[in-house]
C-alpha cells in the first residue's frame, strides 16, 4: 500500500522526521517532484546527513526512487551518493528514465532571471538550482531526460538542438557575454556532451535507471509498501500555490501519481498525510498575511521563533520569515490534497510565549473568508482574523515524547485539536523537539490501511 507525505504550507514543515519514522515500515521511498532545491537532514546512528536530492529513505537502507516528476542534477546526485558511500553507507537509489536532467545552463539562467526580476516584485527568491528553467524545458519539449543520457547519440542530438537556443537567450535577451564569463562551458555543446555522457555511462554501469511506473507497480504487486515523499509544500505548488512565488512542480498529492506513474486510484486507496508546522516559515518572497513583522514586538517574537526553531534555509542558509499559523492555508491544503491525517510539528517552539495566535480566517473587502483566494494579489490584500490561545509552558519535551499525547500540556492539546477540527483530519503525530525521537506518534498510516 502507499502513504503519501505532503507539506501543508510553504515547505520546511519538518516532513523528514515523519518520513524517517514511518519510512521504517516502507520498502521503497519515492520522491515525485522537485530536485536539489529540497534540503532535508537525515539522522542515522547518531550521524547527520544533509541531503537535497537523494530520498531520505535511502540513508535508512530502503530503495530510494527519484520519480519522473523530479528534475535531477546528476552532479548533486553523484556528490551526495559519493559522500554517503565515503561514510560507509550503501544507498540504493534509482532514477526514472523519464525524469528530466538539470543542466548547467539551467542554473545560470535561474540566477539571471531572478536577478532581472529583482527590479520588480516578481522574484520568487528561488534556490538558484535551475529548477524552474528545467521544468520550462520539459513543458517546452526541449528538455533532456535521464533516459536520453543513456544513449550518446540521442544526448548529442538533444544538446545540439537546445544549446544554441540557450546561448541566444543568455546573450541576446539577457546580455551575458558567455565567452568572457565563468559560464562558457555551461553553454558549450562539446563540454556538456562530455560531462553528461560520462554521467550517462555511470547511470548505465551502475544500473541506476528504471522505468518508474513499472518498477513501482511490480513492487506493489509483490506486496511492498511505498512511501511517497513530497518536497516543498502545497502553498508553493505551481498550480495550487501562491503563484508566481512558487516552485515549478506539484508538491500536492496528485503530483505523486503524475510524478511516478502509479495511478491516482492506487494512491487514493492509501493514506495522504499533511505535515503542518505549528507556525509559518517562509524562505521566499511574496505576501504572507500572518507574518510577524508589523512592529518591534512582532519582530522580536519572530526572531525568538526563528532562533528557537532553527528557521534558516537548509539549502541556502537564508533566515526564514515567520508568521502565525494560517488556517485558511491549511483548509486549502486539506482540500487540494485530501488529507487522511496530519502531523503537527514544532509545538515546543511556541512554548513559553505570552499568547499564541493563529490566523483563523481572512478579512477581504469587509467580508470574512475561510480559504485562500485564488490570486496572490488578493491573498496579499487579506488581513488575518486572529484567534488567541492560552499559552503553554516550556516542559521536558523528551519526557513528553516518551509518555505520549496526554503528557502534552493541555493548552497545546487544545491548539492541536482545533487544528485537527479545522482541517477535518486526525492527528497522527506531534513533533515536540528537533530530534526524531522527540515525536509523539499516535498512529502509523501504514497500519491504518
Ligand atoms: P525554486 O524551487 O528553487 O525554483 O524556488 C521557488 C520558490 O520555492 C522559492 O520561493 C523558494 O524559496 C521555494 N522553495 C524551493 N524549495 C524549497 C524548500 O525545500 N523549502 C521551502 N521553500 C522552497
XYZ file of C-alpha atoms and ligand atoms in Angstrom:
472
model
C 0.000 0.000 0.000
C 1.037 3.601 -0.187
C 1.478 6.520 2.166
C 1.990 9.976 0.699
C 3.589 12.657 2.856
C 2.840 16.217 1.771
C 3.871 19.653 3.040
C 0.736 21.615 4.007
C 2.253 25.067 3.952
C 5.293 26.680 2.388
C 7.812 23.843 2.658
C 10.128 23.212 5.598
C 7.349 21.743 7.762
C 9.702 19.036 9.033
C 8.487 16.292 6.689
C 11.825 14.484 7.004
C 11.196 13.432 10.612
C 7.933 11.716 9.691
C 9.411 10.183 6.558
C 12.115 8.793 8.831
C 9.657 7.461 11.374
C 7.086 5.954 9.035
C 9.622 5.179 6.308
C 10.872 2.411 8.586
C 7.761 0.484 7.581
C 8.171 1.176 3.885
C 10.177 -0.876 1.430
C 10.570 1.889 -1.115
C 10.707 5.666 -0.560
C 9.859 7.721 -3.616
C 10.300 11.378 -4.433
C 7.838 12.549 -7.072
C 8.748 16.175 -7.783
C 11.356 18.867 -7.305
C 15.084 18.431 -7.342
C 18.050 19.606 -5.310
C 16.054 22.584 -4.026
C 14.742 20.400 -1.205
C 17.021 20.387 1.805
C 16.479 17.604 4.281
C 18.536 16.434 7.201
C 18.547 12.748 7.985
C 19.913 11.315 11.212
C 21.051 7.713 11.336
C 23.061 6.033 14.074
C 23.909 9.418 15.539
C 25.271 10.728 12.226
C 23.641 13.648 10.481
C 23.345 13.717 6.704
C 22.348 16.851 4.848
C 20.772 15.928 1.548
C 18.992 17.881 -1.121
C 18.204 15.269 -3.762
C 18.675 11.703 -2.566
C 15.441 10.497 -0.891
C 15.992 10.300 2.846
C 14.846 6.671 2.955
C 17.967 5.693 1.005
C 20.052 6.576 4.054
C 17.992 4.105 6.065
C 18.575 1.137 3.829
C 15.414 1.488 1.720
C 15.289 1.667 -2.039
C 15.116 5.385 -2.884
C 13.462 6.426 -6.126
C 13.571 9.740 -7.948
C 10.369 9.644 -9.965
C 9.706 11.004 -13.440
C 8.269 14.172 -11.900
C 11.659 15.065 -10.431
C 14.344 17.174 -12.049
C 17.729 15.635 -11.434
C 21.073 17.359 -11.297
C 23.466 14.435 -11.830
C 26.324 16.375 -10.274
C 24.421 16.788 -6.993
C 23.199 13.207 -7.154
C 26.656 11.683 -7.539
C 28.157 14.075 -4.954
C 25.556 13.029 -2.403
C 25.916 9.336 -3.220
C 29.717 9.503 -3.054
C 29.573 11.293 0.303
C 27.181 8.698 1.707
C 29.432 5.899 0.439
C 32.507 7.537 1.985
C 30.622 7.390 5.269
C 30.182 3.683 4.881
C 26.567 3.594 3.662
C 25.382 1.744 0.613
C 22.440 3.767 -0.711
C 20.289 2.124 -3.370
C 18.935 4.982 -5.481
C 17.141 4.525 -8.814
C 16.221 7.318 -11.160
C 13.268 7.370 -13.518
C 14.370 7.386 -17.138
C 11.534 9.833 -17.746
C 12.887 12.337 -15.196
C 14.421 15.479 -16.661
C 18.055 16.416 -16.148
C 19.147 19.778 -14.860
C 21.968 21.131 -16.990
C 24.460 23.831 -16.023
C 22.728 26.397 -18.248
C 19.523 25.930 -16.246
C 21.286 27.069 -13.118
C 22.862 30.043 -14.871
C 19.511 31.100 -16.349
C 17.737 30.674 -12.994
C 20.232 33.111 -11.455
C 19.978 35.599 -14.309
C 16.193 35.617 -14.344
C 15.963 36.135 -10.598
C 18.424 38.998 -10.953
C 16.334 40.584 -13.706
C 13.151 40.156 -11.670
C 14.738 41.700 -8.599
C 13.910 45.143 -10.031
C 10.227 44.255 -9.788
C 8.347 42.410 -7.074
C 8.237 39.242 -9.175
C 11.385 37.499 -7.949
C 10.418 34.196 -6.344
C 13.580 34.036 -4.254
C 14.492 30.710 -5.863
C 17.210 28.398 -4.641
C 19.012 29.069 -7.977
C 19.346 25.357 -8.607
C 17.878 25.635 -12.102
C 14.595 24.036 -11.093
C 12.236 26.415 -12.921
C 14.219 26.565 -16.182
C 14.402 22.742 -16.290
C 10.633 22.365 -15.880
C 10.207 25.073 -18.542
C 12.213 22.991 -20.978
C 10.248 19.890 -20.022
C 6.974 21.655 -20.850
C 8.564 23.190 -23.945
C 9.538 19.707 -25.209
C 13.175 20.647 -25.406
C 14.343 19.046 -22.175
C 16.911 16.284 -21.801
C 15.722 13.266 -19.899
C 17.776 10.852 -17.855
C 16.911 8.186 -20.436
C 18.375 10.388 -23.199
C 21.684 10.433 -21.382
C 21.965 6.654 -21.680
C 22.405 6.891 -25.448
C 25.285 9.134 -26.594
C 23.690 9.762 -29.986
C 20.388 10.886 -28.529
C 22.177 13.028 -25.979
C 24.238 14.798 -28.636
C 21.196 15.373 -30.854
C 19.239 16.897 -27.981
C 22.120 19.137 -26.950
C 22.721 20.316 -30.489
C 19.107 21.394 -30.725
C 18.724 23.106 -27.401
C 22.080 24.653 -26.508
C 22.141 27.277 -29.314
C 18.721 28.472 -28.090
C 20.045 28.794 -24.569
C 23.092 30.711 -25.818
C 20.840 33.130 -27.702
C 18.620 33.572 -24.691
C 21.560 34.302 -22.407
C 23.344 36.571 -24.874
C 20.615 38.290 -26.869
C 17.928 38.652 -24.217
C 19.944 38.847 -21.023
C 23.151 40.348 -22.434
C 25.509 37.770 -20.939
C 28.957 37.762 -22.529
C 29.255 33.974 -22.417
C 32.759 33.681 -23.871
C 34.208 36.015 -21.271
C 32.203 34.699 -18.364
C 32.791 31.855 -15.956
C 29.855 30.116 -17.624
C 31.413 29.371 -21.014
C 31.235 25.567 -20.525
C 27.601 25.749 -19.447
C 26.658 26.772 -22.993
C 29.139 24.640 -24.936
C 27.768 21.538 -26.663
C 31.060 19.617 -26.578
C 31.760 20.354 -22.925
C 28.188 19.467 -21.944
C 28.253 16.300 -24.018
C 31.475 15.141 -22.401
C 30.173 15.679 -18.867
C 26.646 14.348 -19.355
C 27.778 11.389 -21.438
C 30.039 10.437 -18.541
C 27.096 10.717 -16.113
C 25.083 8.588 -18.533
C 27.834 5.970 -18.540
C 27.737 5.871 -14.741
C 23.942 5.537 -14.752
C 24.283 2.608 -17.164
C 27.152 0.866 -15.446
C 25.599 1.138 -12.010
C 22.159 0.106 -13.381
C 20.669 3.139 -11.700
C 17.785 3.966 -14.005
C 14.305 2.472 -14.048
C 11.016 2.667 -15.852
C 9.485 4.187 -12.743
C 5.813 3.243 -13.126
C 6.692 -0.362 -13.996
C 9.216 -0.646 -11.211
C 6.819 0.652 -8.566
C 3.872 -1.294 -9.989
C 5.878 -4.509 -9.697
C 6.898 -3.696 -6.152
C 3.248 -3.094 -5.249
C 2.276 -6.387 -6.882
C 4.885 -8.069 -4.693
C 3.174 -6.627 -1.621
C 5.726 -3.911 -0.885
C 4.851 -0.728 0.994
C 5.604 2.531 -0.801
C 6.156 5.875 0.855
C 5.838 8.934 -1.384
C 7.916 11.774 -0.016
C 6.675 15.185 -1.143
C 9.193 18.015 -1.232
C 8.309 21.702 -0.659
C 4.664 22.397 0.231
C 1.127 22.988 -1.018
C 1.308 26.768 -0.970
C 4.333 26.743 -3.255
C 2.753 24.244 -5.661
C 2.823 25.584 -9.235
C -0.963 25.136 -9.551
C -2.322 25.423 -6.033
C 0.231 27.776 -4.539
C 0.819 31.493 -4.384
C 1.860 31.925 -7.999
C 4.351 33.289 -9.077
C 6.126 32.844 -5.728
C 6.087 29.106 -6.162
C 8.317 26.250 -7.138
C 7.765 24.808 -10.609
C 6.332 21.410 -9.679
C 3.343 19.835 -7.887
C 4.134 19.002 -4.257
C 0.415 18.257 -3.750
C -0.693 14.634 -3.522
C -1.834 14.491 -7.154
C 1.822 15.001 -8.073
C 2.585 11.614 -6.538
C 0.563 9.924 -9.285
C 1.738 12.039 -12.203
C 5.307 12.129 -10.933
C 5.758 8.365 -10.573
C 3.425 6.548 -12.930
C 1.462 4.945 -10.083
C -2.226 5.554 -10.794
C -4.272 8.013 -8.710
C -6.685 5.232 -7.756
C -3.819 3.338 -6.145
C -2.506 6.369 -4.303
C -6.055 7.327 -3.347
C -6.575 3.996 -1.631
C -3.631 4.771 0.589
C -3.073 7.463 3.169
C -2.240 11.095 2.433
C -0.668 12.746 5.447
C -0.263 16.510 5.601
C 2.677 17.816 7.572
C 1.921 21.057 9.385
C 4.313 23.318 11.215
C 2.671 24.922 14.267
C 3.505 28.360 12.848
C 4.575 29.595 9.415
C 8.023 29.996 7.994
C 8.950 31.085 4.511
C 12.254 31.463 2.685
C 10.956 33.046 -0.495
C 9.265 36.304 -1.374
C 5.593 37.261 -1.735
C 2.793 38.198 0.655
C 2.284 36.447 3.997
C -0.849 37.716 5.790
C 0.014 36.282 9.208
C 3.671 37.385 9.060
C 5.115 38.696 12.313
C 6.667 41.887 11.016
C 4.150 44.623 11.898
C 6.022 46.261 14.772
C 9.015 45.815 17.042
C 7.248 43.408 19.394
C 6.237 41.179 16.492
C 9.715 41.303 15.043
C 11.187 40.289 18.381
C 8.736 37.426 18.557
C 9.702 36.380 15.023
C 13.404 36.495 15.993
C 12.672 34.347 19.024
C 10.775 31.733 16.997
C 13.377 31.817 14.205
C 16.248 31.126 16.595
C 14.391 28.561 18.660
C 13.011 26.737 15.645
C 16.285 26.932 13.686
C 14.455 28.673 10.866
C 17.277 29.113 8.383
C 17.149 27.599 4.880
C 18.747 24.130 4.648
C 19.816 24.646 1.041
C 20.614 28.358 1.113
C 21.097 29.235 4.816
C 18.729 32.209 4.402
C 16.857 33.352 7.543
C 13.199 32.425 7.115
C 10.296 34.829 7.505
C 7.986 33.883 10.382
C 4.213 34.102 10.852
C 1.362 32.692 12.905
C -0.277 29.527 11.702
C -2.571 30.329 8.781
C -5.721 28.217 8.987
C -7.244 29.233 5.622
C -3.974 27.981 4.086
C -4.460 24.656 5.852
C -8.104 24.350 4.797
C -6.953 24.913 1.228
C -4.237 22.267 1.643
C -6.662 19.759 3.157
C -8.945 20.145 0.151
C -6.226 20.112 -2.527
C -4.561 17.014 -1.064
C -7.430 15.116 0.534
C -5.638 14.558 3.820
C -6.471 11.376 5.684
C -4.335 12.521 8.612
C -1.929 15.242 9.675
C 1.215 15.618 11.748
C 1.862 18.884 13.578
C 5.487 19.800 14.189
C 7.347 22.257 16.391
C 4.716 22.855 19.065
C 7.629 23.080 21.529
C 8.893 26.163 19.686
C 5.741 28.060 20.689
C 6.073 27.057 24.365
C 6.637 29.825 26.884
C 5.083 32.661 24.832
C 2.679 35.128 26.484
C -0.006 34.323 23.960
C -0.324 32.044 20.945
C -2.319 33.213 17.947
C -3.489 31.743 14.678
C -4.965 33.340 11.587
C -8.400 31.708 11.779
C -9.874 33.444 8.709
C -9.171 36.457 6.495
C -10.938 39.725 6.101
C -11.134 40.788 2.473
C -13.192 43.757 1.251
C -15.103 43.820 4.516
C -16.022 40.137 4.301
C -14.711 37.231 6.291
C -13.445 34.338 4.189
C -12.227 30.926 5.258
C -9.952 29.793 2.419
C -7.256 31.356 0.279
C -8.265 33.498 -2.678
C -7.038 32.085 -6.000
C -4.804 35.024 -6.858
C -1.798 36.005 -4.848
C -2.592 39.703 -5.208
C -5.940 39.127 -3.495
C -4.226 36.970 -0.885
C -1.883 39.903 -0.225
C -4.960 42.068 0.413
C -6.195 39.708 3.112
C -5.995 40.786 6.728
C -5.810 37.871 9.135
C -8.662 37.426 11.597
C -6.624 36.274 14.552
C -7.728 33.874 17.252
C -5.857 33.645 20.549
C -4.986 30.558 22.508
C -3.866 30.258 26.085
C -0.104 29.734 26.059
C 1.563 26.536 27.154
C 4.657 26.283 29.297
C 8.112 25.010 28.484
C 8.266 21.421 29.711
C 10.610 18.466 29.424
C 9.696 17.611 25.855
C 11.855 14.486 25.768
C 9.757 13.144 28.646
C 6.577 14.166 26.812
C 7.739 12.252 23.748
C 8.171 9.167 25.883
C 4.931 9.498 27.809
C 2.709 10.265 24.852
C -0.153 12.522 23.890
C -1.670 13.038 27.331
C 1.659 14.431 28.573
C 1.455 17.350 26.131
C 0.395 20.487 28.069
C -3.404 20.854 27.998
C -3.359 24.216 26.205
C -1.158 22.819 23.461
C -3.562 19.906 23.072
C -6.405 22.366 22.708
C -4.459 24.094 19.943
C -3.800 20.756 18.217
C -7.407 19.648 18.442
C -8.560 22.959 16.990
C -6.205 22.485 14.022
C -7.403 18.935 13.523
C -11.057 20.052 13.511
C -10.391 22.845 11.037
C -8.625 20.599 8.523
C -11.017 17.717 9.123
C -8.321 15.107 9.687
C -6.962 13.292 12.742
C -3.526 13.985 14.148
C -1.164 11.077 13.593
C 1.940 12.635 15.147
C 3.170 15.696 17.003
C 6.719 16.993 16.805
C 7.830 18.203 20.240
C 11.533 18.785 19.592
C 14.148 18.856 16.869
C 15.236 15.208 17.236
C 13.381 12.357 15.528
C 12.778 10.704 18.885
C 11.047 13.865 20.089
C 7.882 12.951 18.266
C 4.644 11.760 19.813
C 3.357 9.151 17.382
C -0.350 8.402 17.708
C -0.859 6.337 14.582
C 1.146 4.704 11.850
C -0.517 5.343 8.491
C 0.813 2.028 7.192
C -1.191 0.258 9.902
C -4.445 2.051 9.244
C -4.945 0.572 5.748
P 12.878 27.008 -6.719
O 12.185 25.757 -6.300
O 14.350 26.998 -6.436
O 12.569 27.381 -8.139
O 12.298 28.204 -5.834
C 10.980 28.661 -5.987
C 10.362 29.025 -4.638
O 10.217 27.850 -3.866
C 11.216 29.968 -3.793
O 10.352 30.812 -3.072
C 11.953 29.022 -2.876
O 12.359 29.662 -1.692
C 10.895 27.978 -2.630
N 11.446 26.666 -2.264
C 12.051 25.789 -3.077
N 12.412 24.679 -2.416
C 12.017 24.866 -1.135
C 12.073 24.033 0.032
O 12.567 22.901 0.036
N 11.530 24.588 1.148
C 10.943 25.818 1.177
N 10.875 26.599 0.109
C 11.392 26.129 -1.043
